[in-house]
Amino acid sequence: VQLQASGGGLVQAGGSLRLSCVGSGRTFSRNVMGWFRQAPGKESELVSAVSVSGDRTFYVESAKGRFTISRDNAKNAVYLRMNRLKPEDTAVYYCGAAHSDDLWNPTYWGDYGMHYRGKGTLVTVSS
């Protein structure tokens, strides 16, 4: 079972990136999925989460209005569109998938992570 993120890179402040995460080894269509990030010297942070049907989303305060999470269950994928990037968005971003029995609980996932965690992709925002 694997979650592989891609789409990171170096971008100037104010720019945009679209991250993708594709799952393999099992379907994640019945799992809440999310994006986390970890900046150097800081703890991991839940940036965004999306419900199974996509009708419910969570964003950390700093991402509201700038980031948009979406998913494509047919492709076993979750995406994060990041606009108006800031230097403080610099981090390794990775995706996760909650246990299929989890109820909607971004606070819990923010503290403890999700059941499945993928490999990350580095986002660097220059000033």
PDB file of C-alpha atoms in Angstrom:
ATOM      1  CA  VAL A   1       0.000   0.000   0.000  1.00  0.00           C
ATOM      2  CA  GLN A   2       1.480   3.280  -1.058  1.00  0.00           C
ATOM      3  CA  LEU A   3       0.607   6.943  -1.331  1.00  0.00           C
ATOM      4  CA  GLN A   4       2.904   8.898  -3.566  1.00  0.00           C
ATOM      5  CA  ALA A   5       2.868  12.682  -3.669  1.00  0.00           C
ATOM      6  CA  SER A   6       4.205  14.751  -6.532  1.00  0.00           C
ATOM      7  CA  GLY A   7       4.066  18.267  -7.889  1.00  0.00           C
ATOM      8  CA  GLY A   8       6.331  20.070  -5.478  1.00  0.00           C
ATOM      9  CA  GLY A   9       9.060  22.415  -6.545  1.00  0.00           C
ATOM     10  CA  LEU A  10      10.538  25.872  -6.245  1.00  0.00           C
ATOM     11  CA  VAL A  11       8.170  28.771  -6.767  1.00  0.00           C
ATOM     12  CA  GLN A  12       8.278  32.481  -6.081  1.00  0.00           C
ATOM     13  CA  ALA A  13       6.043  34.034  -3.481  1.00  0.00           C
ATOM     14  CA  GLY A  14       2.626  34.670  -4.973  1.00  0.00           C
ATOM     15  CA  GLY A  15       2.907  31.712  -7.308  1.00  0.00           C
ATOM     16  CA  SER A  16       0.906  28.525  -7.485  1.00  0.00           C
ATOM     17  CA  LEU A  17       1.461  24.783  -7.379  1.00  0.00           C
ATOM     18  CA  ARG A  18      -0.787  21.773  -7.682  1.00  0.00           C
ATOM     19  CA  LEU A  19       0.142  18.739  -5.652  1.00  0.00           C
ATOM     20  CA  SER A  20      -1.074  15.286  -6.547  1.00  0.00           C
ATOM     21  CA  CYS A  21      -1.149  12.114  -4.516  1.00  0.00           C
ATOM     22  CA  VAL A  22      -1.989   8.762  -6.007  1.00  0.00           C
ATOM     23  CA  GLY A  23      -2.651   5.649  -4.022  1.00  0.00           C
ATOM     24  CA  SER A  24      -1.695   2.135  -5.009  1.00  0.00           C
ATOM     25  CA  GLY A  25      -2.106  -1.286  -3.484  1.00  0.00           C
ATOM     26  CA  ARG A  26      -5.674  -0.651  -2.337  1.00  0.00           C
ATOM     27  CA  THR A  27      -8.523   1.719  -2.992  1.00  0.00           C
ATOM     28  CA  PHE A  28      -8.871   4.817  -0.840  1.00  0.00           C
ATOM     29  CA  SER A  29     -12.311   5.727  -2.139  1.00  0.00           C
ATOM     30  CA  ARG A  30     -13.836   5.019   1.289  1.00  0.00           C
ATOM     31  CA  ASN A  31     -11.189   6.895   3.273  1.00  0.00           C
ATOM     32  CA  VAL A  32     -10.980  10.519   4.248  1.00  0.00           C
ATOM     33  CA  MET A  33      -7.820  11.859   2.696  1.00  0.00           C
ATOM     34  CA  GLY A  34      -5.672  14.784   3.637  1.00  0.00           C
ATOM     35  CA  TRP A  35      -2.524  16.782   3.115  1.00  0.00           C
ATOM     36  CA  PHE A  36       0.048  17.389   5.810  1.00  0.00           C
ATOM     37  CA  ARG A  37       3.210  19.433   5.796  1.00  0.00           C
ATOM     38  CA  GLN A  38       6.341  19.545   7.863  1.00  0.00           C
ATOM     39  CA  ALA A  39       8.675  22.490   7.775  1.00  0.00           C
ATOM     40  CA  PRO A  40      12.273  22.230   8.974  1.00  0.00           C
ATOM     41  CA  GLY A  41      12.420  22.188  12.740  1.00  0.00           C
ATOM     42  CA  LYS A  42       8.656  22.112  13.096  1.00  0.00           C
ATOM     43  CA  GLU A  43       6.071  19.483  13.817  1.00  0.00           C
ATOM     44  CA  SER A  44       3.875  18.033  11.145  1.00  0.00           C
ATOM     45  CA  GLU A  45       0.677  19.977  10.476  1.00  0.00           C
ATOM     46  CA  LEU A  46      -2.605  18.911   8.910  1.00  0.00           C
ATOM     47  CA  VAL A  47      -3.143  21.392   6.089  1.00  0.00           C
ATOM     48  CA  SER A  48      -6.357  20.099   4.590  1.00  0.00           C
ATOM     49  CA  ALA A  49      -8.690  17.137   4.538  1.00  0.00           C
ATOM     50  CA  VAL A  50     -11.543  16.009   2.303  1.00  0.00           C
ATOM     51  CA  SER A  51     -14.383  13.623   3.008  1.00  0.00           C
ATOM     52  CA  VAL A  52     -15.063  10.488   0.998  1.00  0.00           C
ATOM     53  CA  SER A  53     -17.668  12.175  -1.188  1.00  0.00           C
ATOM     54  CA  GLY A  54     -15.779  15.451  -1.323  1.00  0.00           C
ATOM     55  CA  ASP A  55     -18.610  17.435   0.191  1.00  0.00           C
ATOM     56  CA  ARG A  56     -16.782  18.215   3.413  1.00  0.00           C
ATOM     57  CA  THR A  57     -13.399  19.860   3.686  1.00  0.00           C
ATOM     58  CA  PHE A  58     -11.047  21.158   6.347  1.00  0.00           C
ATOM     59  CA  TYR A  59      -8.327  23.775   6.002  1.00  0.00           C
ATOM     60  CA  VAL A  60      -5.842  25.016   8.528  1.00  0.00           C
ATOM     61  CA  GLU A  61      -6.401  28.713   9.114  1.00  0.00           C
ATOM     62  CA  SER A  62      -3.295  29.772   7.198  1.00  0.00           C
ATOM     63  CA  ALA A  63      -4.486  27.902   4.097  1.00  0.00           C
ATOM     64  CA  LYS A  64      -8.058  29.156   3.980  1.00  0.00           C
ATOM     65  CA  GLY A  65      -8.811  31.116   0.835  1.00  0.00           C
ATOM     66  CA  ARG A  66      -5.551  30.069  -0.823  1.00  0.00           C
ATOM     67  CA  PHE A  67      -5.568  26.265  -0.967  1.00  0.00           C
ATOM     68  CA  THR A  68      -8.184  23.952  -2.450  1.00  0.00           C
ATOM     69  CA  ILE A  69      -8.334  20.233  -1.843  1.00  0.00           C
ATOM     70  CA  SER A  70     -10.087  17.848  -4.207  1.00  0.00           C
ATOM     71  CA  ARG A  71     -10.179  14.155  -4.911  1.00  0.00           C
ATOM     72  CA  ASP A  72     -10.879  11.775  -7.755  1.00  0.00           C
ATOM     73  CA  ASN A  73     -11.941   8.415  -6.385  1.00  0.00           C
ATOM     74  CA  ALA A  74     -11.830   6.820  -9.822  1.00  0.00           C
ATOM     75  CA  LYS A  75      -8.132   7.662  -9.984  1.00  0.00           C
ATOM     76  CA  ASN A  76      -7.503   6.901  -6.303  1.00  0.00           C
ATOM     77  CA  ALA A  77      -6.083  10.389  -6.014  1.00  0.00           C
ATOM     78  CA  VAL A  78      -6.225  13.545  -3.950  1.00  0.00           C
ATOM     79  CA  TYR A  79      -5.000  16.963  -5.015  1.00  0.00           C
ATOM     80  CA  LEU A  80      -4.040  20.228  -3.357  1.00  0.00           C
ATOM     81  CA  ARG A  81      -4.145  23.413  -5.387  1.00  0.00           C
ATOM     82  CA  MET A  82      -2.051  26.072  -3.673  1.00  0.00           C
ATOM     83  CA  ASN A  83      -2.363  29.693  -4.763  1.00  0.00           C
ATOM     84  CA  ARG A  84      -0.720  32.876  -3.503  1.00  0.00           C
ATOM     85  CA  LEU A  85       2.061  30.887  -1.933  1.00  0.00           C
ATOM     86  CA  LYS A  86       4.101  32.428   0.851  1.00  0.00           C
ATOM     87  CA  PRO A  87       7.623  31.641   2.090  1.00  0.00           C
ATOM     88  CA  GLU A  88       6.072  30.221   5.253  1.00  0.00           C
ATOM     89  CA  ASP A  89       4.396  27.542   3.128  1.00  0.00           C
ATOM     90  CA  THR A  90       7.815  26.021   2.522  1.00  0.00           C
ATOM     91  CA  ALA A  91       7.734  22.425   3.757  1.00  0.00           C
ATOM     92  CA  VAL A  92       7.636  18.800   2.759  1.00  0.00           C
ATOM     93  CA  TYR A  93       4.037  18.035   1.870  1.00  0.00           C
ATOM     94  CA  TYR A  94       2.685  14.534   2.121  1.00  0.00           C
ATOM     95  CA  CYS A  95      -0.714  13.002   1.836  1.00  0.00           C
ATOM     96  CA  GLY A  96      -2.502  10.686   4.175  1.00  0.00           C
ATOM     97  CA  ALA A  97      -5.598   8.569   4.350  1.00  0.00           C
ATOM     98  CA  ALA A  98      -7.625   8.025   7.480  1.00  0.00           C
ATOM     99  CA  HIS A  99      -8.845   4.644   8.602  1.00  0.00           C
ATOM    100  CA  SER A 100     -12.080   3.793   6.828  1.00  0.00           C
ATOM    101  CA  ASP A 101     -13.869   3.649  10.206  1.00  0.00           C
ATOM    102  CA  ASP A 102     -12.732   7.124  11.273  1.00  0.00           C
ATOM    103  CA  LEU A 103     -15.378   9.738  11.847  1.00  0.00           C
ATOM    104  CA  TRP A 104     -14.657  13.273  10.642  1.00  0.00           C
ATOM    105  CA  ASN A 105     -12.115  14.590  13.113  1.00  0.00           C
ATOM    106  CA  PRO A 106      -9.474  17.012  11.799  1.00  0.00           C
ATOM    107  CA  THR A 107      -8.371  17.796  15.352  1.00  0.00           C
ATOM    108  CA  TYR A 108      -7.464  14.163  15.930  1.00  0.00           C
ATOM    109  CA  TRP A 109      -5.695  13.816  12.594  1.00  0.00           C
ATOM    110  CA  GLY A 110      -3.808  17.023  13.250  1.00  0.00           C
ATOM    111  CA  ASP A 111      -2.527  15.635  16.531  1.00  0.00           C
ATOM    112  CA  TYR A 112      -1.955  12.012  15.577  1.00  0.00           C
ATOM    113  CA  GLY A 113      -1.818  11.850  11.804  1.00  0.00           C
ATOM    114  CA  MET A 114      -3.779   9.557   9.567  1.00  0.00           C
ATOM    115  CA  HIS A 115      -3.690   5.791   9.354  1.00  0.00           C
ATOM    116  CA  TYR A 116      -1.851   5.790   6.036  1.00  0.00           C
ATOM    117  CA  ARG A 117       0.950   8.197   5.272  1.00  0.00           C
ATOM    118  CA  GLY A 118       2.646   8.695   1.956  1.00  0.00           C
ATOM    119  CA  LYS A 119       6.040   9.910   0.877  1.00  0.00           C
ATOM    120  CA  GLY A 120       6.369  13.640   0.581  1.00  0.00           C
ATOM    121  CA  THR A 121       7.161  16.229  -2.008  1.00  0.00           C
ATOM    122  CA  LEU A 122       9.165  19.356  -1.220  1.00  0.00           C
ATOM    123  CA  VAL A 123       7.622  22.777  -1.737  1.00  0.00           C
ATOM    124  CA  THR A 124       9.988  25.728  -1.541  1.00  0.00           C
ATOM    125  CA  VAL A 125       8.642  29.256  -1.791  1.00  0.00           C
ATOM    126  CA  SER A 126      11.199  31.971  -2.320  1.00  0.00           C
ATOM    127  CA  SER A 127      10.622  35.551  -1.253  1.00  0.00           C
TER     128      SER A 127
END
